mmCIF file of C-alpha atoms and ligand atoms in Angstrom:
data_model
loop_
_atom_site.group_PDB
_atom_site.id
_atom_site.type_symbol
_atom_site.label_atom_id
_atom_site.label_comp_id
_atom_site.label_asym_id
_atom_site.label_seq_id
_atom_site.Cartn_x
_atom_site.Cartn_y
_atom_site.Cartn_z
ATOM 1 C CA MET A 1 -2.187 -14.070 -17.288
ATOM 2 C CA THR A 2 -5.571 -14.111 -15.605
ATOM 3 C CA LYS A 3 -7.449 -10.994 -14.672
ATOM 4 C CA PHE A 4 -9.127 -11.642 -11.349
ATOM 5 C CA ILE A 5 -12.642 -10.336 -11.643
ATOM 6 C CA ASN A 6 -15.405 -11.350 -9.289
ATOM 7 C CA PRO A 7 -18.191 -13.365 -10.934
ATOM 8 C CA GLY A 8 -21.728 -12.348 -10.041
ATOM 9 C CA LEU A 9 -21.107 -8.631 -10.423
ATOM 10 C CA VAL A 10 -21.126 -8.667 -14.169
ATOM 11 C CA LYS A 11 -23.170 -5.955 -15.813
ATOM 12 C CA THR A 12 -21.686 -5.056 -19.179
ATOM 13 C CA SER A 13 -20.530 -7.044 -22.145
ATOM 14 C CA ARG A 14 -16.968 -5.969 -21.390
ATOM 15 C CA ARG A 15 -17.299 -7.472 -17.970
ATOM 16 C CA ASN A 16 -18.688 -10.649 -19.401
ATOM 17 C CA VAL A 17 -15.440 -11.140 -21.246
ATOM 18 C CA LEU A 18 -13.515 -10.596 -18.051
ATOM 19 C CA ARG A 19 -15.892 -12.828 -16.143
ATOM 20 C CA GLY A 20 -15.115 -15.727 -18.431
ATOM 21 C CA SER A 21 -11.426 -15.475 -17.723
ATOM 22 C CA MET A 22 -12.090 -15.216 -13.999
ATOM 23 C CA LEU A 23 -14.159 -18.352 -13.953
ATOM 24 C CA ALA A 24 -11.519 -20.233 -15.886
ATOM 25 C CA GLY A 25 -8.863 -18.913 -13.553
ATOM 26 C CA ALA A 26 -10.869 -19.745 -10.463
ATOM 27 C CA ALA A 27 -11.408 -23.297 -11.624
ATOM 28 C CA ALA A 28 -7.719 -23.701 -12.293
ATOM 29 C CA VAL A 29 -6.569 -22.440 -8.931
ATOM 30 C CA THR A 30 -9.279 -23.526 -6.541
ATOM 31 C CA GLY A 31 -10.951 -26.486 -8.171
ATOM 32 C CA ALA A 32 -10.277 -30.098 -7.330
ATOM 33 C CA GLY A 33 -6.735 -29.405 -6.167
ATOM 34 C CA ALA A 34 -5.235 -29.120 -2.733
ATOM 35 C CA MET A 35 -8.256 -27.353 -1.244
ATOM 36 C CA ALA A 36 -10.631 -30.229 -1.910
ATOM 37 C CA ALA A 37 -8.411 -32.647 -0.039
ATOM 38 C CA THR A 38 -8.756 -30.641 3.160
ATOM 39 C CA HIS A 39 -12.566 -31.049 3.341
ATOM 40 C CA ALA A 40 -12.606 -27.300 3.914
ATOM 41 C CA PRO A 41 -15.398 -25.162 2.455
ATOM 42 C CA LYS A 42 -15.100 -24.962 -1.314
ATOM 43 C CA ILE A 43 -13.777 -21.609 -2.465
ATOM 44 C CA ASN A 44 -16.037 -21.518 -5.530
ATOM 45 C CA LYS A 45 -19.119 -21.814 -3.332
ATOM 46 C CA ILE A 46 -17.814 -19.206 -0.875
ATOM 47 C CA ASN A 47 -17.116 -16.844 -3.756
ATOM 48 C CA ALA A 48 -20.578 -17.315 -5.253
ATOM 49 C CA THR A 49 -22.317 -16.724 -1.912
ATOM 50 C CA SER A 50 -20.264 -13.623 -1.252
ATOM 51 C CA SER A 51 -20.979 -12.253 -4.730
ATOM 52 C CA MET A 52 -24.724 -12.448 -4.073
ATOM 53 C CA ILE A 53 -24.352 -10.119 -1.073
ATOM 54 C CA TYR A 54 -22.383 -7.549 -3.069
ATOM 55 C CA LYS A 55 -24.792 -7.722 -5.975
ATOM 56 C CA ALA A 56 -27.759 -7.202 -3.635
ATOM 57 C CA ALA A 57 -26.076 -4.197 -2.006
ATOM 58 C CA GLY A 58 -25.469 -2.583 -5.386
ATOM 59 C CA GLU A 59 -28.979 -3.275 -6.638
ATOM 60 C CA GLN A 60 -30.620 -1.945 -3.494
ATOM 61 C CA ALA A 61 -28.892 1.395 -3.895
ATOM 62 C CA ALA A 62 -29.600 1.500 -7.642
ATOM 63 C CA ASP A 63 -33.325 0.742 -7.159
ATOM 64 C CA SER A 64 -33.721 3.133 -4.242
ATOM 65 C CA THR A 65 -36.510 5.717 -4.232
ATOM 66 C CA ALA A 66 -34.782 7.570 -1.416
ATOM 67 C CA GLU A 67 -34.875 11.365 -1.283
ATOM 68 C CA PRO A 68 -31.768 13.120 -2.592
ATOM 69 C CA VAL A 69 -29.556 14.373 0.213
ATOM 70 C CA ASP A 70 -29.579 18.072 1.109
ATOM 71 C CA LEU A 71 -25.968 19.208 0.936
ATOM 72 C CA SER A 72 -26.661 22.862 1.683
ATOM 73 C CA GLY A 73 -24.755 23.935 4.755
ATOM 74 C CA TYR A 74 -21.718 21.853 3.892
ATOM 75 C CA THR A 75 -18.462 23.413 2.800
ATOM 76 C CA ARG A 76 -16.387 21.505 0.240
ATOM 77 C CA VAL A 77 -12.701 21.028 0.981
ATOM 78 C CA LYS A 78 -9.991 18.829 -0.508
ATOM 79 C CA GLN A 79 -7.796 16.703 1.698
ATOM 80 C CA GLU A 80 -4.387 15.912 0.236
ATOM 81 C CA LEU A 81 -3.597 12.406 1.400
ATOM 82 C CA VAL A 82 -0.009 11.618 2.365
ATOM 83 C CA SER A 83 1.945 8.418 2.833
ATOM 84 C CA PRO A 84 2.248 6.789 6.257
ATOM 85 C CA PRO A 85 3.532 7.321 8.923
ATOM 86 C CA PHE A 86 2.387 10.897 8.273
ATOM 87 C CA ALA A 87 -1.054 12.442 8.635
ATOM 88 C CA PRO A 88 -2.822 14.849 6.299
ATOM 89 C CA GLU A 89 -3.177 18.494 7.329
ATOM 90 C CA HIS A 90 -6.151 18.827 9.624
ATOM 91 C CA GLU A 91 -7.726 20.735 12.495
ATOM 92 C CA GLN A 92 -7.941 19.024 15.892
ATOM 93 C CA VAL A 93 -10.951 21.166 16.810
ATOM 94 C CA ALA A 94 -13.276 21.808 13.883
ATOM 95 C CA THR A 95 -13.905 25.390 12.861
ATOM 96 C CA GLY A 96 -17.092 26.240 11.006
ATOM 97 C CA GLY A 97 -19.869 23.890 10.015
ATOM 98 C CA PRO A 98 -19.694 20.376 8.614
ATOM 99 C CA LYS A 99 -17.588 19.745 5.543
ATOM 100 C CA ILE A 100 -17.618 17.526 2.502
ATOM 101 C CA ILE A 101 -14.035 16.309 2.378
ATOM 102 C CA GLU A 102 -12.956 15.313 -1.110
ATOM 103 C CA ILE A 103 -10.231 12.688 -1.367
ATOM 104 C CA THR A 104 -8.858 10.608 -4.201
ATOM 105 C CA MET A 105 -7.366 7.152 -3.952
ATOM 106 C CA GLU A 106 -5.902 4.925 -6.638
ATOM 107 C CA THR A 107 -5.803 1.145 -6.332
ATOM 108 C CA THR A 108 -2.164 0.576 -7.159
ATOM 109 C CA GLU A 109 -0.737 -2.938 -7.552
ATOM 110 C CA ARG A 110 3.023 -2.905 -7.035
ATOM 111 C CA LEU A 111 5.886 -5.228 -6.239
ATOM 112 C CA MET A 112 7.182 -4.468 -2.733
ATOM 113 C CA VAL A 113 10.195 -5.847 -0.915
ATOM 114 C CA VAL A 114 9.018 -7.106 2.476
ATOM 115 C CA ASP A 115 12.410 -8.129 3.834
ATOM 116 C CA GLU A 116 15.662 -7.265 2.068
ATOM 117 C CA ASP A 117 17.598 -9.883 4.046
ATOM 118 C CA THR A 118 15.587 -12.828 2.773
ATOM 119 C CA GLY A 119 14.413 -11.443 -0.547
ATOM 120 C CA ALA A 120 10.798 -11.794 0.537
ATOM 121 C CA GLU A 121 8.570 -9.718 -1.718
ATOM 122 C CA VAL A 122 4.881 -9.315 -2.393
ATOM 123 C CA TRP A 123 2.732 -7.974 -5.189
ATOM 124 C CA ALA A 124 1.132 -5.501 -2.811
ATOM 125 C CA LEU A 125 -2.419 -4.381 -3.463
ATOM 126 C CA THR A 126 -2.578 -0.824 -2.201
ATOM 127 C CA TYR A 127 -4.448 2.430 -1.911
ATOM 128 C CA ASN A 128 -2.147 5.139 -3.279
ATOM 129 C CA GLY A 129 0.856 2.826 -3.340
ATOM 130 C CA SER A 130 1.497 2.456 0.391
ATOM 131 C CA VAL A 131 0.925 -0.229 3.030
ATOM 132 C CA PRO A 132 -1.125 0.794 4.927
ATOM 133 C CA GLY A 133 -3.196 3.078 2.708
ATOM 134 C CA PRO A 134 -3.231 6.769 3.634
ATOM 135 C CA LEU A 135 -4.724 8.048 6.878
ATOM 136 C CA ILE A 136 -7.944 9.992 6.321
ATOM 137 C CA ILE A 137 -9.024 12.521 8.962
ATOM 138 C CA CYS A 138 -12.388 14.218 9.380
ATOM 139 C CA HIS A 139 -14.742 15.344 12.153
ATOM 140 C CA GLU A 140 -17.980 13.819 13.296
ATOM 141 C CA GLY A 141 -20.746 15.101 11.028
ATOM 142 C CA ASP A 142 -18.457 15.639 8.024
ATOM 143 C CA MET A 143 -18.871 13.711 4.810
ATOM 144 C CA ILE A 144 -16.079 11.907 3.020
ATOM 145 C CA GLU A 145 -16.374 12.041 -0.761
ATOM 146 C CA LEU A 146 -13.967 9.526 -2.232
ATOM 147 C CA THR A 147 -13.017 9.203 -5.874
ATOM 148 C CA LEU A 148 -11.663 5.668 -6.225
ATOM 149 C CA ARG A 149 -9.701 4.925 -9.394
ATOM 150 C CA ASN A 150 -8.446 1.575 -10.629
ATOM 151 C CA PRO A 151 -5.615 2.045 -13.173
ATOM 152 C CA VAL A 152 -6.215 0.457 -16.558
ATOM 153 C CA ASP A 153 -3.177 -1.799 -16.250
ATOM 154 C CA SER A 154 -4.368 -3.367 -12.974
ATOM 155 C CA MET A 155 -4.822 -7.112 -12.855
ATOM 156 C CA MET A 156 -7.677 -6.982 -10.363
ATOM 157 C CA GLU A 157 -10.940 -5.376 -9.444
ATOM 158 C CA HIS A 158 -10.944 -3.463 -6.158
ATOM 159 C CA ASN A 159 -13.379 -1.682 -3.862
ATOM 160 C CA ILE A 160 -13.439 -0.244 -0.343
ATOM 161 C CA ASP A 161 -15.274 -1.039 2.883
ATOM 162 C CA PHE A 162 -15.114 1.836 5.382
ATOM 163 C CA HIS A 163 -15.823 0.568 8.896
ATOM 164 C CA ALA A 164 -16.614 4.181 9.839
ATOM 165 C CA SER A 165 -19.504 4.359 7.335
ATOM 166 C CA THR A 166 -23.074 3.082 7.384
ATOM 167 C CA GLY A 167 -24.748 0.932 4.719
ATOM 168 C CA ALA A 168 -24.002 -1.115 1.583
ATOM 169 C CA LEU A 169 -21.270 -3.207 3.215
ATOM 170 C CA GLY A 170 -19.429 -0.075 4.302
ATOM 171 C CA GLY A 171 -19.547 1.143 0.725
ATOM 172 C CA GLY A 172 -18.053 -2.113 -0.503
ATOM 173 C CA GLY A 173 -21.223 -2.881 -2.465
ATOM 174 C CA LEU A 174 -21.074 0.444 -4.336
ATOM 175 C CA THR A 175 -17.400 0.867 -5.127
ATOM 176 C CA HIS A 176 -16.337 -2.105 -7.249
ATOM 177 C CA VAL A 177 -14.007 -0.698 -9.857
ATOM 178 C CA TYR A 178 -12.593 -2.780 -12.661
ATOM 179 C CA PRO A 179 -9.302 -1.873 -14.335
ATOM 180 C CA GLY A 180 -9.785 1.474 -16.066
ATOM 181 C CA GLU A 181 -12.838 2.478 -14.002
ATOM 182 C CA GLU A 182 -13.450 5.100 -11.343
ATOM 183 C CA THR A 183 -16.304 5.639 -8.909
ATOM 184 C CA VAL A 184 -17.313 8.295 -6.376
ATOM 185 C CA LEU A 185 -18.744 7.403 -2.963
ATOM 186 C CA ARG A 186 -19.940 9.867 -0.346
ATOM 187 C CA TRP A 187 -20.597 8.810 3.249
ATOM 188 C CA LYS A 188 -21.263 10.604 6.490
ATOM 189 C CA ALA A 189 -18.989 10.170 9.499
ATOM 190 C CA THR A 190 -21.497 9.678 12.320
ATOM 191 C CA LYS A 191 -19.309 7.834 14.855
ATOM 192 C CA PRO A 192 -16.189 9.427 16.325
ATOM 193 C CA GLY A 193 -13.154 7.189 16.659
ATOM 194 C CA CYS A 194 -10.475 5.456 14.630
ATOM 195 C CA PHE A 195 -11.700 2.934 12.092
ATOM 196 C CA THR A 196 -10.090 0.644 9.578
ATOM 197 C CA TYR A 197 -10.933 0.531 5.885
ATOM 198 C CA HIS A 198 -10.060 -2.235 3.485
ATOM 199 C CA CYS A 199 -10.652 -3.766 0.091
ATOM 200 C CA ALA A 200 -13.359 -6.447 0.023
ATOM 201 C CA PRO A 201 -14.059 -7.586 -3.527
ATOM 202 C CA GLY A 202 -15.891 -10.729 -2.403
ATOM 203 C CA GLY A 203 -15.193 -14.313 -1.388
ATOM 204 C CA ALA A 204 -11.632 -15.449 -0.827
ATOM 205 C CA MET A 205 -10.473 -12.251 -2.546
ATOM 206 C CA ILE A 206 -11.377 -10.376 0.663
ATOM 207 C CA PRO A 207 -8.657 -11.895 2.891
ATOM 208 C CA TYR A 208 -6.351 -12.135 -0.148
ATOM 209 C CA HIS A 209 -6.515 -8.369 -0.792
ATOM 210 C CA VAL A 210 -6.391 -7.443 2.902
ATOM 211 C CA THR A 211 -3.326 -9.609 3.519
ATOM 212 C CA HIS A 212 -1.652 -8.075 0.466
ATOM 213 C CA GLY A 213 -1.733 -4.629 2.098
ATOM 214 C CA MET A 214 -5.074 -3.220 0.976
ATOM 215 C CA ASN A 215 -6.177 -1.521 4.167
ATOM 216 C CA GLY A 216 -5.797 1.718 6.092
ATOM 217 C CA ALA A 217 -7.458 3.951 8.685
ATOM 218 C CA VAL A 218 -9.888 6.822 9.065
ATOM 219 C CA MET A 219 -9.852 9.025 12.158
ATOM 220 C CA VAL A 220 -13.168 10.726 12.903
ATOM 221 C CA LEU A 221 -12.459 13.371 15.547
ATOM 222 C CA PRO A 222 -15.155 14.844 17.777
ATOM 223 C CA ARG A 223 -15.920 18.347 16.470
ATOM 224 C CA ASP A 224 -14.534 19.848 19.680
ATOM 225 C CA GLY A 225 -11.472 17.592 19.676
ATOM 226 C CA LEU A 226 -10.231 14.852 21.982
ATOM 227 C CA LYS A 227 -11.043 14.957 25.695
ATOM 228 C CA ASP A 228 -10.049 13.200 28.889
ATOM 229 C CA LYS A 229 -12.651 11.562 31.133
ATOM 230 C CA ASP A 230 -13.465 14.893 32.790
ATOM 231 C CA GLY A 231 -13.977 16.673 29.485
ATOM 232 C CA ASN A 232 -10.670 18.524 29.506
ATOM 233 C CA PRO A 233 -9.290 19.042 25.998
ATOM 234 C CA LEU A 234 -6.352 16.905 24.856
ATOM 235 C CA GLN A 235 -4.059 18.088 22.074
ATOM 236 C CA TYR A 236 -1.290 16.267 20.238
ATOM 237 C CA ASP A 237 1.790 17.690 18.556
ATOM 238 C CA LYS A 238 2.109 15.008 15.901
ATOM 239 C CA ILE A 239 0.612 11.781 14.645
ATOM 240 C CA ALA A 240 2.479 8.513 14.091
ATOM 241 C CA TYR A 241 0.332 6.400 11.793
ATOM 242 C CA ILE A 242 1.314 2.766 11.981
ATOM 243 C CA GLY A 243 -0.292 -0.026 9.979
ATOM 244 C CA GLU A 244 0.461 -3.555 11.058
ATOM 245 C CA GLN A 245 0.390 -5.974 8.148
ATOM 246 C CA ASP A 246 0.358 -9.744 8.370
ATOM 247 C CA TYR A 247 1.690 -11.392 5.219
ATOM 248 C CA TYR A 248 1.451 -15.063 4.291
ATOM 249 C CA LEU A 249 4.131 -15.372 1.639
ATOM 250 C CA PRO A 250 4.416 -18.659 -0.238
ATOM 251 C CA MET A 251 7.713 -20.535 -0.061
ATOM 252 C CA ASP A 252 9.196 -23.168 -2.339
ATOM 253 C CA GLU A 253 10.357 -26.626 -1.232
ATOM 254 C CA ASN A 254 13.740 -25.146 -0.187
ATOM 255 C CA GLY A 255 12.139 -22.564 2.080
ATOM 256 C CA GLU A 256 12.881 -19.690 -0.321
ATOM 257 C CA TYR A 257 10.201 -17.083 -0.909
ATOM 258 C CA ARG A 258 8.580 -17.514 -4.282
ATOM 259 C CA LYS A 259 8.701 -14.741 -6.878
ATOM 260 C CA TYR A 260 5.801 -13.888 -9.171
ATOM 261 C CA GLU A 261 5.596 -12.030 -12.464
ATOM 262 C CA VAL A 262 2.446 -10.010 -11.877
ATOM 263 C CA ALA A 263 -0.129 -9.254 -9.183
ATOM 264 C CA GLY A 264 -2.478 -12.185 -8.678
ATOM 265 C CA ASP A 265 -0.089 -14.878 -9.881
ATOM 266 C CA ASP A 266 0.421 -15.954 -6.271
ATOM 267 C CA TYR A 267 -3.312 -16.386 -5.650
ATOM 268 C CA ALA A 268 -3.488 -20.186 -5.284
ATOM 269 C CA ASP A 269 -0.190 -20.424 -3.351
ATOM 270 C CA SER A 270 -1.203 -17.570 -1.050
ATOM 271 C CA LEU A 271 -4.583 -19.083 -0.238
ATOM 272 C CA GLU A 272 -2.828 -22.250 0.797
ATOM 273 C CA ALA A 273 -0.372 -20.309 2.993
ATOM 274 C CA MET A 274 -3.204 -18.245 4.505
ATOM 275 C CA ARG A 275 -5.088 -21.369 5.585
ATOM 276 C CA GLY A 276 -2.375 -22.064 8.158
ATOM 277 C CA LEU A 277 -3.214 -18.736 9.857
ATOM 278 C CA ILE A 278 0.476 -18.291 10.713
ATOM 279 C CA PRO A 279 1.904 -15.192 9.070
ATOM 280 C CA THR A 280 5.388 -15.351 7.591
ATOM 281 C CA HIS A 281 5.691 -11.650 8.445
ATOM 282 C CA SER A 282 3.855 -9.191 10.656
ATOM 283 C CA VAL A 283 5.364 -5.819 9.865
ATOM 284 C CA PHE A 284 4.734 -2.137 10.372
ATOM 285 C CA ASN A 285 4.178 0.025 7.306
ATOM 286 C CA GLY A 286 4.653 -2.672 4.737
ATOM 287 C CA ALA A 287 8.151 -4.004 5.293
ATOM 288 C CA VAL A 288 10.668 -5.108 7.877
ATOM 289 C CA GLY A 289 12.493 -1.988 9.094
ATOM 290 C CA ALA A 290 10.076 0.505 7.529
ATOM 291 C CA LEU A 291 10.020 2.452 10.821
ATOM 292 C CA THR A 292 13.417 1.660 12.324
ATOM 293 C CA GLY A 293 16.982 2.892 11.783
ATOM 294 C CA GLU A 294 17.084 5.799 9.340
ATOM 295 C CA HIS A 295 13.287 5.505 8.962
ATOM 296 C CA ALA A 296 12.636 5.749 12.723
ATOM 297 C CA LEU A 297 9.890 8.000 14.004
ATOM 298 C CA THR A 298 11.129 11.089 15.834
ATOM 299 C CA ALA A 299 9.977 13.247 18.739
ATOM 300 C CA ASN A 300 11.314 15.649 21.354
ATOM 301 C CA VAL A 301 10.976 15.398 25.124
ATOM 302 C CA GLY A 302 7.751 17.192 25.988
ATOM 303 C CA GLU A 303 6.103 16.417 22.645
ATOM 304 C CA THR A 304 2.793 14.599 22.604
ATOM 305 C CA VAL A 305 2.378 11.940 19.934
ATOM 306 C CA LEU A 306 -0.891 10.340 18.895
ATOM 307 C CA MET A 307 -0.053 6.824 17.761
ATOM 308 C CA ILE A 308 -2.701 5.421 15.434
ATOM 309 C CA HIS A 309 -2.396 1.667 14.990
ATOM 310 C CA ASN A 310 -4.349 -0.055 12.228
ATOM 311 C CA GLN A 311 -4.730 -3.829 11.907
ATOM 312 C CA ALA A 312 -7.395 -4.885 9.434
ATOM 313 C CA ASN A 313 -7.065 -8.638 9.836
ATOM 314 C CA ARG A 314 -5.472 -9.804 13.051
ATOM 315 C CA ASP A 315 -5.366 -8.945 16.752
ATOM 316 C CA SER A 316 -2.422 -6.922 17.992
ATOM 317 C CA ARG A 317 -1.208 -5.607 21.318
ATOM 318 C CA PRO A 318 0.985 -2.513 20.976
ATOM 319 C CA HIS A 319 3.471 -1.570 23.688
ATOM 320 C CA LEU A 320 5.898 1.341 23.871
ATOM 321 C CA ILE A 321 9.034 0.088 25.632
ATOM 322 C CA GLY A 322 10.026 2.693 28.217
ATOM 323 C CA GLY A 323 6.798 4.644 27.825
ATOM 324 C CA HIS A 324 3.044 4.247 28.141
ATOM 325 C CA GLY A 325 -0.283 4.807 26.539
ATOM 326 C CA THR A 326 -1.272 7.751 28.722
ATOM 327 C CA TYR A 327 -4.647 7.975 26.981
ATOM 328 C CA VAL A 328 -5.855 5.069 24.848
ATOM 329 C CA TRP A 329 -9.080 4.949 22.907
ATOM 330 C CA GLU A 330 -9.649 1.291 22.131
ATOM 331 C CA SER A 331 -13.253 2.067 21.293
ATOM 332 C CA SER A 332 -15.081 5.268 20.409
ATOM 333 C CA PHE A 333 -13.810 8.780 21.083
ATOM 334 C CA THR A 334 -17.106 9.275 22.944
ATOM 335 C CA ASP A 335 -15.865 6.819 25.586
ATOM 336 C CA ALA A 336 -13.460 8.052 28.244
ATOM 337 C CA PRO A 337 -9.947 7.015 27.244
ATOM 338 C CA LEU A 338 -8.166 4.237 29.135
ATOM 339 C CA ARG A 339 -5.344 5.646 31.296
ATOM 340 C CA ASP A 340 -1.649 4.839 31.626
ATOM 341 C CA MET A 341 -1.786 1.583 29.741
ATOM 342 C CA GLU A 342 1.309 -0.604 29.562
ATOM 343 C CA THR A 343 -0.042 -2.511 26.583
ATOM 344 C CA TRP A 344 -3.250 -1.929 24.686
ATOM 345 C CA PHE A 345 -5.361 -3.978 22.361
ATOM 346 C CA VAL A 346 -6.206 -3.681 18.699
ATOM 347 C CA ARG A 347 -8.971 -6.028 17.694
ATOM 348 C CA GLY A 348 -8.260 -7.440 14.250
ATOM 349 C CA GLY A 349 -10.373 -5.300 11.925
ATOM 350 C CA SER A 350 -9.981 -2.007 13.747
ATOM 351 C CA ALA A 351 -7.759 0.980 14.426
ATOM 352 C CA VAL A 352 -6.846 2.383 17.839
ATOM 353 C CA ALA A 353 -5.379 5.708 18.997
ATOM 354 C CA ALA A 354 -2.960 6.059 21.917
ATOM 355 C CA MET A 355 -1.527 9.343 23.189
ATOM 356 C CA TYR A 356 1.807 9.739 24.943
ATOM 357 C CA THR A 357 4.018 12.674 25.940
ATOM 358 C CA PHE A 358 7.705 11.706 25.887
ATOM 359 C CA GLU A 359 9.512 12.408 29.154
ATOM 360 C CA GLN A 360 12.987 10.986 28.495
ATOM 361 C CA PRO A 361 15.328 11.067 25.510
ATOM 362 C CA GLY A 362 16.517 7.878 23.835
ATOM 363 C CA VAL A 363 15.366 5.196 21.446
ATOM 364 C CA TYR A 364 12.002 3.677 22.224
ATOM 365 C CA ALA A 365 10.725 0.533 20.563
ATOM 366 C CA TYR A 366 7.024 0.496 19.744
ATOM 367 C CA LEU A 367 6.105 -3.068 19.044
ATOM 368 C CA ASN A 368 3.520 -5.802 19.089
ATOM 369 C CA HIS A 369 3.998 -7.309 22.558
ATOM 370 C CA ASN A 370 3.408 -10.725 21.241
ATOM 371 C CA LEU A 371 7.195 -10.648 21.206
ATOM 372 C CA ILE A 372 7.457 -13.391 18.618
ATOM 373 C CA GLU A 373 5.549 -11.175 16.202
ATOM 374 C CA GLY A 374 7.279 -7.999 17.374
ATOM 375 C CA VAL A 375 10.845 -9.272 17.261
ATOM 376 C CA MET A 376 10.873 -12.272 14.934
ATOM 377 C CA LEU A 377 8.127 -11.406 12.444
ATOM 378 C CA GLY A 378 8.943 -7.710 12.126
ATOM 379 C CA ALA A 379 6.304 -5.720 14.040
ATOM 380 C CA THR A 380 8.671 -3.154 15.568
ATOM 381 C CA ALA A 381 9.034 0.598 15.108
ATOM 382 C CA HIS A 382 11.490 2.982 16.764
ATOM 383 C CA PHE A 383 10.956 6.454 18.177
ATOM 384 C CA VAL A 384 14.172 8.457 18.446
ATOM 385 C CA VAL A 385 13.537 11.089 21.114
ATOM 386 C CA GLN A 386 15.766 14.125 21.706
ATOM 387 C CA GLY A 387 15.988 16.098 24.931
ATOM 388 C CA GLU A 388 17.374 16.247 28.457
ATOM 389 C CA TRP A 389 17.558 13.141 30.632
ATOM 390 C CA ASP A 390 15.545 13.348 33.875
ATOM 391 C CA ASN A 391 17.351 11.621 36.761
ATOM 392 C CA ASN A 392 14.243 12.037 38.856
ATOM 393 C CA LEU A 393 12.470 9.488 36.669
ATOM 394 C CA MET A 394 15.400 7.091 36.259
ATOM 395 C CA GLU A 395 19.077 6.967 37.094
ATOM 396 C CA GLN A 396 21.731 4.304 36.839
ATOM 397 C CA VAL A 397 22.975 4.465 40.412
ATOM 398 C CA VAL A 398 25.713 1.858 39.874
ATOM 399 C CA ALA A 399 26.905 0.787 36.454
ATOM 400 C CA PRO A 400 27.173 -3.007 36.027
ATOM 401 C CA ARG A 401 30.310 -4.232 37.856
ATOM 402 C CA GLU A 402 31.619 -7.428 39.345
ATOM 403 C CA PHE A 403 30.687 -8.030 42.898
ATOM 404 C CA THR A 404 32.462 -9.997 45.617
ATOM 405 C CA THR A 405 30.685 -12.436 47.892
HETATM 406 CU CU1 CU B 1 -8.440 -4.830 -3.722
#
């Protein structure tokens, strides 16, 4: 068993022990093997270069002579994070002054079934055990104070890069936690919008961790809530938090998905699969069918749902079959929302919010409208909507019947 610890970030004697095993492991899995034959950049060199950036970020903060921050005027609150597709309790319009929002996340490595039909599974690298990691919600001007814990029995080091934050690689340079360590990071939410966050331990471990599920979203609401282009307030009744995850699962010579004993054992095989850039799966909330059938999302006619779509690695194009994105914020919440979109765009490495009020009952598919990814690779969710049918909007005037010529 090899513990995967990033070289170049070593500070203590304990880490030096771990570093030795990492270097041995790295040589074994990325040395003169299959990678070299491709004439592609050498992973060892990429890892070393990446480590320098993280080390510099950490040292800059440690050596800083900056003034301590004045936290007077902030109220401390705890936010209990919940598993997707749900959202933590929150206000849409902020009351009172800015807050320091305390959250805790644990970097959990766990075996997850990706597709029961084929037996595909992955040693998922997660925040709080779910893919995607939990949705965090705050208002512009609030601070997020994260306690990040890496359980002692983890195989890997982890950290977190918040796209919503400013400095030190989004916090990635200040949050490296080895198994058995915890750290606390505080950052100010200065830009309103939806943003992704993800693990980024350095080098090839960055895409490895992200494509093993280690990503999620933060929503930074304007203090006075969401607005249309004329400044009229927009409210939602519920949030559907959807994380799209591309997996690159190694297969054996018979086309069967490989099984691994512990997290990290698939490292070399996964890197090879990732180089093809063709995911074996692109799923919502971690697994095929996680949001369909008995796990379908629900709503009533007249209810307004804010659909938050996170994709930390790859472009996506969500579409709600039979509905629309009435208001879509592909960029900042300070921009006027796009209107009545049929399909909207999620740039790989971002999160997007779309608002829709259901007008008809029935089952709606919410999917990636690259239909190969949506239908064949798994990126489909269902909304089951209850209520009265409106013939004014649609009516089957004649049921299908034979016709005579
Ligand atoms: Cu990680």
